Amino acid sequence: MSMLEVALTVNGEARSGAVEPRKILADFIREDLGLTGTHLGCEQGVCGACTVLVNGQPARACLMLAVQARGAEVVTIEGLAEGGELNSLQRAMWESHGFQCGFCTPGFLMQITALLADNPQPSEPEIRAALSGNLCRCTGYESIVNGVLAAAGHPVPSAHEPQTQEPERSSVA
Amino acid sequence: MKPAPFEYRAPESLDEALALVEELGEDARPLAGGQSLIPLLSFRLARPTCLVDLAGVPELQSIRIDDGRLVIGAMVREREAERDAKVEASAPLLACALPLIGHPAIRSRGTIGGSLAHSDPAAELPAAAVALEAELIARSRTRGERTIPAADFFTGFLSTALEPDELLTEIRIMRQSPGTGCAFEEVARRHGDFAMVGAAAMVRVEDDRITEARLVLTGVSDVPVRALDAEATLTAAPFTDEVLAEAAEQTAGSLSPASDIHGSSAYRRHVAGVLVRRAVRAATQRAGVAA
């Protein structure tokens, strides 16, 4: 099988590799580039965990071949932090407890990054519509939506704020 | 899941692409946005020997107005069409259908031509194309261009009138005339999933009467289904709730959708009737009639 050269920009850095045509972009990112923050859930375009930005647009890295990303600018979850510090979205998600097991988190954050770039002040219904293609099997959607609201500078419903005054509960989610 | 091996070609002009699909024959597949094809490859439900990636073919990328028609290149991404003012102004039905396709991350890769040529029985764009009476333009290296009416393009489950040496190059749509309203309504398990049933409606209204109606259902057969009897009912008498109910009943009664884990045949028939009512009502309101 012939190998093809793939040269692209990932998180601002020029990267390249030689791949079989059948190599899926997500596998290329994880295996060839060593960026394992992009998670593969369903590998069939349903769960959204592998969402990355390709030329600024959200795309499922399991629904692209690596060769289709030749010359593209790709941003993965590793590209969000600024100077080693969480960016404002990551911080808002952290403060809102916007993840539980964390498996879906990279895909959510990349999709939210695309949403906020398009629409810096999304309403809650707009947030829910934009995230409808990302699955969280811990079903922690409320805290994820609150994280986006916080990142967009909206007041977050108080009922969902961390309840530090309550007696300690079982940690079983 | 890993696709079986295949070769990859990336033509840089339409002539080169047409020569390649002719030379490689039926074992090769054109690659548009890949949002349906790549899962088929990953599941090894499709095992082409070669993919011909059309992303670098400049002739397939534009949206333009030409001789009173909206012309959309086959490789225009769904998200791009969704954001294009010409689409919104000239073909509002398409503008209604586009946001219902998949999720944003699917639409930023998925293409207009790819969705049409894939001919998924539950997809939105085939139904919209039939309702719009769109013309689909196919081209081969040896025979040149031919025009296929949308009604003749979708021939069966994942099957179209395209020959193996042809590529779908563009879709042409008559610009919507004043006094026309449209709507696309669907029911899906989750926003963005393939619809269990969808209904596209376009009506032209004069003096509180529907003078022209087009009604097309998706998800209820192998191909989009045009509800001609219901269209006739809608235009035969002044528009009332009773006329609408009759058209909805007629549509539902004429369908025999398959049952699957998402819903029984009877449920889909029922939903089809509901969606016809919703879509026609919304379309008439947008055309300026409050029924």
XYZ file of C-alpha atoms in Angstrom:
464
model
C 0.000 0.000 0.000
C 1.377 3.360 -0.980
C 2.008 5.836 1.779
C 1.024 9.461 1.393
C 2.671 12.448 2.974
C 0.364 14.551 5.149
C 1.605 18.000 6.129
C -0.660 20.215 8.173
C -0.687 22.694 11.027
C -1.773 21.354 14.400
C -2.227 23.752 17.301
C -0.128 26.303 15.459
C 2.788 23.948 14.761
C 3.736 22.469 11.407
C 3.376 18.692 11.631
C 3.661 15.914 9.094
C 3.575 12.186 8.718
C 3.349 9.412 6.156
C 0.025 7.569 6.208
C -1.960 4.954 4.375
C -4.925 6.583 2.609
C -7.281 4.709 4.934
C -5.836 6.324 8.070
C -8.601 8.151 9.919
C -7.691 11.688 11.036
C -8.401 10.890 14.693
C -5.994 7.947 14.593
C -3.393 10.114 12.879
C -3.730 12.756 15.593
C -3.507 10.209 18.391
C -1.053 7.644 17.057
C 1.178 9.530 14.657
C 1.209 12.937 16.328
C 0.923 11.633 19.892
C -1.910 14.011 20.786
C -4.133 11.662 22.776
C -6.425 14.373 24.116
C -8.703 13.761 21.119
C -10.869 10.876 22.251
C -12.487 8.258 20.053
C -15.839 7.061 21.336
C -18.062 5.575 18.667
C -15.776 5.943 15.605
C -18.895 6.447 13.470
C -19.777 10.098 13.857
C -22.443 9.770 16.531
C -20.875 10.698 19.877
C -18.841 13.825 19.068
C -15.967 12.954 21.441
C -13.357 13.311 18.668
C -14.494 16.781 17.537
C -11.594 19.034 16.507
C -11.432 22.296 14.598
C -10.424 22.080 10.935
C -9.796 25.503 9.434
C -11.822 26.990 12.278
C -14.860 24.761 11.735
C -15.861 21.910 14.026
C -15.343 18.494 12.459
C -15.446 14.929 13.638
C -11.962 13.519 13.402
C -13.440 10.016 13.016
C -15.288 11.133 9.862
C -12.229 12.450 8.079
C -9.247 10.751 6.531
C -5.874 12.132 7.518
C -5.190 12.852 3.829
C -8.264 15.102 3.731
C -6.563 17.351 6.284
C -3.510 18.001 4.102
C -2.688 21.692 4.351
C -5.393 22.307 6.947
C -5.138 24.121 10.250
C -6.270 21.725 12.939
C -6.842 22.628 16.571
C -7.223 19.906 19.176
C -7.962 20.089 22.897
C -4.212 20.431 23.498
C -4.328 23.726 21.588
C -6.764 25.505 23.917
C -4.552 26.310 26.902
C -2.702 29.610 26.656
C 0.890 29.655 27.918
C 0.296 26.584 30.048
C -2.768 28.109 31.706
C -6.375 27.041 31.149
C -8.120 29.426 28.771
C -11.299 31.196 29.809
C -13.569 28.442 28.488
C -11.584 25.693 30.183
C -11.638 27.672 33.425
C -15.405 28.274 33.207
C -15.992 24.559 32.572
C -13.739 23.673 35.517
C -15.548 26.073 37.819
C -18.961 24.783 36.700
C -17.953 21.153 37.218
C -18.647 20.792 33.511
C -17.387 17.244 33.295
C -17.531 14.040 35.274
C -15.475 11.183 33.854
C -14.038 13.563 31.263
C -14.152 11.254 28.268
C -16.488 13.465 26.228
C -14.888 16.708 27.447
C -12.388 17.292 24.595
C -15.136 17.018 21.976
C -17.468 19.264 23.958
C -14.785 21.915 24.431
C -13.879 21.984 20.747
C -17.545 22.225 19.743
C -18.121 24.979 22.314
C -15.021 26.820 21.069
C -16.556 26.805 17.573
C -19.926 27.928 18.937
C -18.486 30.861 20.883
C -16.337 31.941 17.935
C -19.533 32.161 15.872
C -21.839 33.425 18.548
C -20.083 34.834 21.635
C -23.344 35.264 23.582
C -25.420 32.166 22.845
C -28.732 31.666 24.611
C -29.305 28.457 26.508
C -31.425 26.949 23.681
C -28.683 27.875 21.202
C -26.115 26.188 23.428
C -28.222 23.049 23.679
C -28.790 22.963 19.917
C -25.088 23.433 19.208
C -24.141 20.646 21.614
C -26.853 18.216 20.530
C -24.298 16.174 18.626
C -22.064 15.597 21.638
C -22.939 12.798 24.009
C -22.035 12.709 27.701
C -22.815 9.247 29.063
C -22.413 10.491 32.627
C -25.330 12.704 31.481
C -23.826 15.763 33.126
C -25.412 18.090 30.591
C -26.668 20.701 33.075
C -23.194 21.474 34.353
C -21.807 21.512 30.805
C -24.461 24.034 29.690
C -23.735 26.081 32.833
C -20.058 26.071 31.902
C -20.852 27.511 28.484
C -23.157 30.129 30.028
C -20.366 31.113 32.405
C -17.796 31.230 29.606
C -20.151 33.496 27.658
C -20.478 35.787 30.675
C -24.124 34.922 31.359
C -25.340 34.494 34.914
C -25.495 30.806 35.755
C -28.662 29.522 37.477
C -27.890 29.483 41.184
C -29.441 26.075 41.782
C -26.598 24.596 39.800
C -23.761 26.342 41.587
C -21.494 24.209 43.731
C -23.398 23.557 46.950
C -20.604 23.801 49.480
C -22.985 24.227 52.437
C -24.654 20.871 52.000
C -23.624 17.884 54.050
C -21.208 15.603 52.290
C -22.884 13.117 50.008
C -21.887 9.830 48.580
C -19.567 10.376 45.666
C -21.396 7.818 43.541
C -22.567 9.687 40.454
C -12.788 0.292 13.343
C -10.452 0.671 10.412
C -11.395 0.858 6.752
C -10.020 -1.754 4.362
C -7.123 -0.454 2.262
C -7.834 1.725 -0.755
C -5.980 4.045 -3.081
C -6.569 7.786 -2.902
C -6.609 10.264 -5.748
C -7.106 14.003 -5.445
C -7.893 15.518 -8.858
C -7.445 19.265 -9.237
C -9.928 19.894 -12.034
C -13.301 18.565 -13.126
C -11.812 17.116 -16.324
C -9.239 15.220 -14.296
C -11.921 13.985 -11.871
C -14.172 12.789 -14.720
C -11.281 10.997 -16.416
C -10.467 9.264 -13.128
C -13.993 8.042 -12.380
C -14.259 6.769 -15.956
C -10.911 4.984 -15.792
C -11.388 3.498 -12.324
C -14.959 2.345 -12.907
C -17.462 1.066 -10.387
C -14.903 -0.063 -7.818
C -13.913 3.516 -7.149
C -16.038 5.949 -5.169
C -16.122 9.721 -5.301
C -15.388 11.240 -1.885
C -17.321 14.433 -1.175
C -17.612 15.440 2.505
C -17.298 11.859 3.682
C -19.878 12.178 6.453
C -21.772 9.123 5.205
C -19.072 7.364 3.193
C -16.385 7.254 5.888
C -18.570 5.411 8.433
C -19.459 2.942 5.653
C -15.735 2.443 5.051
C -15.028 2.077 8.763
C -17.739 -0.561 9.103
C -16.379 -2.133 5.890
C -19.861 -1.983 4.447
C -18.200 -0.286 1.482
C -14.833 -1.494 0.181
C -13.931 0.651 -2.808
C -10.527 0.118 -4.391
C -9.989 3.839 -4.721
C -11.430 7.107 -3.449
C -11.517 10.108 -5.748
C -11.508 13.120 -3.431
C -13.437 15.985 -5.032
C -12.445 18.599 -2.429
C -9.810 20.088 -4.715
C -12.035 20.412 -7.797
C -12.636 24.165 -8.145
C -15.604 23.838 -10.549
C -17.758 22.234 -7.831
C -17.366 24.805 -5.071
C -19.546 27.841 -5.815
C -23.036 29.155 -5.096
C -24.315 31.539 -7.749
C -27.406 32.958 -9.384
C -27.582 32.084 -13.066
C -30.473 32.881 -15.406
C -33.044 33.168 -12.610
C -31.851 30.031 -10.903
C -29.904 29.332 -7.770
C -26.988 27.077 -8.735
C -25.117 25.231 -6.016
C -21.920 23.316 -6.752
C -21.913 19.716 -5.596
C -18.996 20.263 -3.183
C -20.489 23.260 -1.397
C -20.508 22.402 2.299
C -23.908 22.287 3.966
C -22.797 24.805 6.584
C -21.687 27.209 3.865
C -25.036 26.933 2.067
C -26.834 27.384 5.398
C -25.035 30.712 5.882
C -25.382 31.950 2.305
C -27.768 34.857 1.789
C -28.495 33.775 -1.816
C -29.769 30.399 -0.595
C -31.946 32.011 2.041
C -33.413 34.500 -0.466
C -33.813 32.214 -3.503
C -34.633 28.834 -1.995
C -36.059 29.289 1.502
C -37.120 25.633 1.580
C -33.475 24.641 1.334
C -32.681 27.132 4.082
C -35.351 25.411 6.236
C -33.933 21.940 5.528
C -30.215 22.621 5.988
C -30.172 23.246 9.769
C -31.961 19.912 10.254
C -29.082 17.934 8.739
C -26.940 16.233 11.350
C -25.061 18.461 13.747
C -22.890 21.551 13.142
C -19.723 19.442 12.977
C -21.376 17.225 10.337
C -22.604 20.159 8.250
C -19.214 21.852 8.240
C -17.851 18.849 6.305
C -20.953 17.412 4.593
C -21.733 18.634 1.089
C -24.906 19.357 -0.858
C -23.917 17.026 -3.692
C -22.692 14.307 -1.370
C -25.993 14.130 0.488
C -27.991 14.068 -2.756
C -25.797 11.414 -4.387
C -25.822 9.272 -1.246
C -29.650 9.129 -1.408
C -30.278 8.153 2.175
C -34.016 7.418 2.560
C -34.267 9.592 5.680
C -32.147 12.515 4.486
C -33.520 16.041 4.190
C -31.906 17.286 0.986
C -33.382 14.671 -1.390
C -36.899 15.558 -0.171
C -36.156 19.269 -0.470
C -34.774 18.777 -4.000
C -37.931 16.923 -5.075
C -40.194 19.556 -3.522
C -38.210 22.323 -5.223
C -38.405 20.456 -8.564
C -34.671 20.986 -8.710
C -32.523 19.942 -11.648
C -29.501 17.839 -10.887
C -26.649 18.145 -13.325
C -24.557 15.073 -14.068
C -21.465 15.032 -16.218
C -19.334 12.299 -17.741
C -16.115 12.637 -19.714
C -17.485 11.006 -22.862
C -21.145 12.045 -22.880
C -20.876 15.509 -21.395
C -23.623 17.055 -19.329
C -27.176 15.893 -18.731
C -29.966 17.286 -16.602
C -31.867 14.947 -14.289
C -35.087 16.194 -12.652
C -34.942 15.532 -8.898
C -38.065 13.364 -9.192
C -36.105 10.950 -11.433
C -32.775 11.152 -9.637
C -33.496 9.068 -6.534
C -34.086 5.528 -7.744
C -33.927 3.470 -4.546
C -32.209 2.853 -1.225
C -28.808 4.615 -1.517
C -29.270 4.530 -5.291
C -29.505 7.263 -7.890
C -29.747 7.698 -11.648
C -26.024 8.530 -11.806
C -23.963 6.225 -14.018
C -20.632 4.937 -12.663
C -18.662 7.270 -14.925
C -20.739 10.323 -13.977
C -20.315 12.904 -11.274
C -23.067 15.115 -9.884
C -21.702 18.590 -10.552
C -24.428 20.965 -9.423
C -28.036 21.447 -8.439
C -30.182 24.139 -10.065
C -33.247 25.537 -8.369
C -35.806 28.002 -9.742
C -35.833 31.046 -7.500
C -38.873 31.089 -5.276
C -41.545 33.451 -6.532
C -43.404 35.973 -4.354
C -46.514 34.665 -2.598
C -44.838 31.322 -1.935
C -44.221 29.919 1.519
C -42.394 26.822 2.601
C -41.562 24.722 5.626
C -39.615 21.591 6.509
C -40.806 19.728 9.579
C -39.459 16.498 11.000
C -39.506 14.230 14.003
C -36.227 12.664 15.116
C -35.233 10.870 18.294
C -32.624 13.528 18.974
C -32.126 16.889 17.273
C -29.772 16.271 14.378
C -30.385 12.552 14.064
C -31.855 11.193 10.870
C -35.556 11.912 10.848
C -38.034 9.127 11.519
C -40.320 11.121 9.242
C -39.920 14.502 7.604
C -42.234 16.666 5.499
C -41.309 19.415 3.049
C -44.094 21.769 1.980
C -44.166 24.599 -0.544
C -47.366 26.472 -1.260
C -48.232 29.409 -3.429
C -51.140 31.409 -2.131
C -53.440 33.849 -3.891
C -56.409 35.422 -2.160
C -56.476 32.974 0.747
C -56.414 30.043 -1.606
C -53.560 27.643 -2.253
C -53.000 27.729 -6.008
C -49.986 25.460 -6.056
C -48.805 22.929 -3.475
C -45.836 20.635 -3.300
C -45.618 18.160 -0.488
C -42.805 15.629 -0.115
C -42.171 13.129 2.671
C -38.853 11.636 3.747
C -38.128 8.627 5.942
C -41.238 6.770 4.800
C -39.874 4.864 1.797
C -36.603 4.134 -0.030
C -36.872 7.467 -1.810
C -38.625 10.789 -1.182
C -42.391 10.450 -1.666
C -44.385 13.225 -3.282
C -47.951 13.349 -1.946
C -49.725 14.231 -5.192
C -53.251 13.423 -3.961
C -52.823 15.660 -0.952
C -51.430 18.411 -3.179
C -54.577 18.161 -5.321
C -56.777 18.326 -2.227
C -55.012 21.448 -0.972
C -55.514 23.299 -4.247
C -59.095 22.125 -4.956
C -60.890 24.309 -2.420
C -60.343 27.417 -0.283
C -57.864 26.633 2.496
C -59.526 25.567 5.743
C -58.682 23.353 8.693
C -60.889 20.658 7.175
C -59.039 20.729 3.865
C -55.740 20.505 5.709
C -56.973 17.583 7.816
C -58.142 15.771 4.687
C -54.778 16.298 2.970
C -52.961 14.998 6.052
C -55.181 11.935 6.263
C -54.777 11.235 2.565
C -50.995 11.415 2.869
C -50.849 9.158 5.900
C -53.211 6.660 4.287
C -51.149 6.449 1.119
C -47.896 5.519 2.872
C -46.599 2.136 3.944
C -43.398 2.934 5.825
C -41.235 0.176 7.266
C -41.151 -0.587 10.990
C -37.851 -0.530 12.839
C -36.565 -0.149 16.396
C -37.302 3.584 16.316
C -40.963 3.294 15.419
C -43.629 1.095 13.925
C -45.104 1.570 10.490
C -48.385 2.766 12.035
C -46.541 5.303 14.185
C -44.655 6.664 11.180
C -47.902 6.977 9.219
C -49.444 8.887 12.098
C -46.405 11.173 12.377
C -46.498 11.777 8.615
C -50.054 13.110 8.930
C -49.091 15.346 11.843
C -46.086 16.702 9.974
C -48.113 17.410 6.842
C -50.454 19.541 8.950
C -47.577 21.359 10.630
C -45.587 21.915 7.444
C -48.518 23.098 5.306
C -49.786 25.380 8.042
C -46.348 26.931 8.536
C -45.877 27.277 4.782
C -49.217 29.019 4.259
C -48.501 31.383 7.136
C -45.146 32.270 5.606
C -46.885 32.837 2.271
C -49.092 35.342 4.023
C -52.259 33.428 4.814
C -53.413 32.814 8.342
C -55.623 29.736 8.239
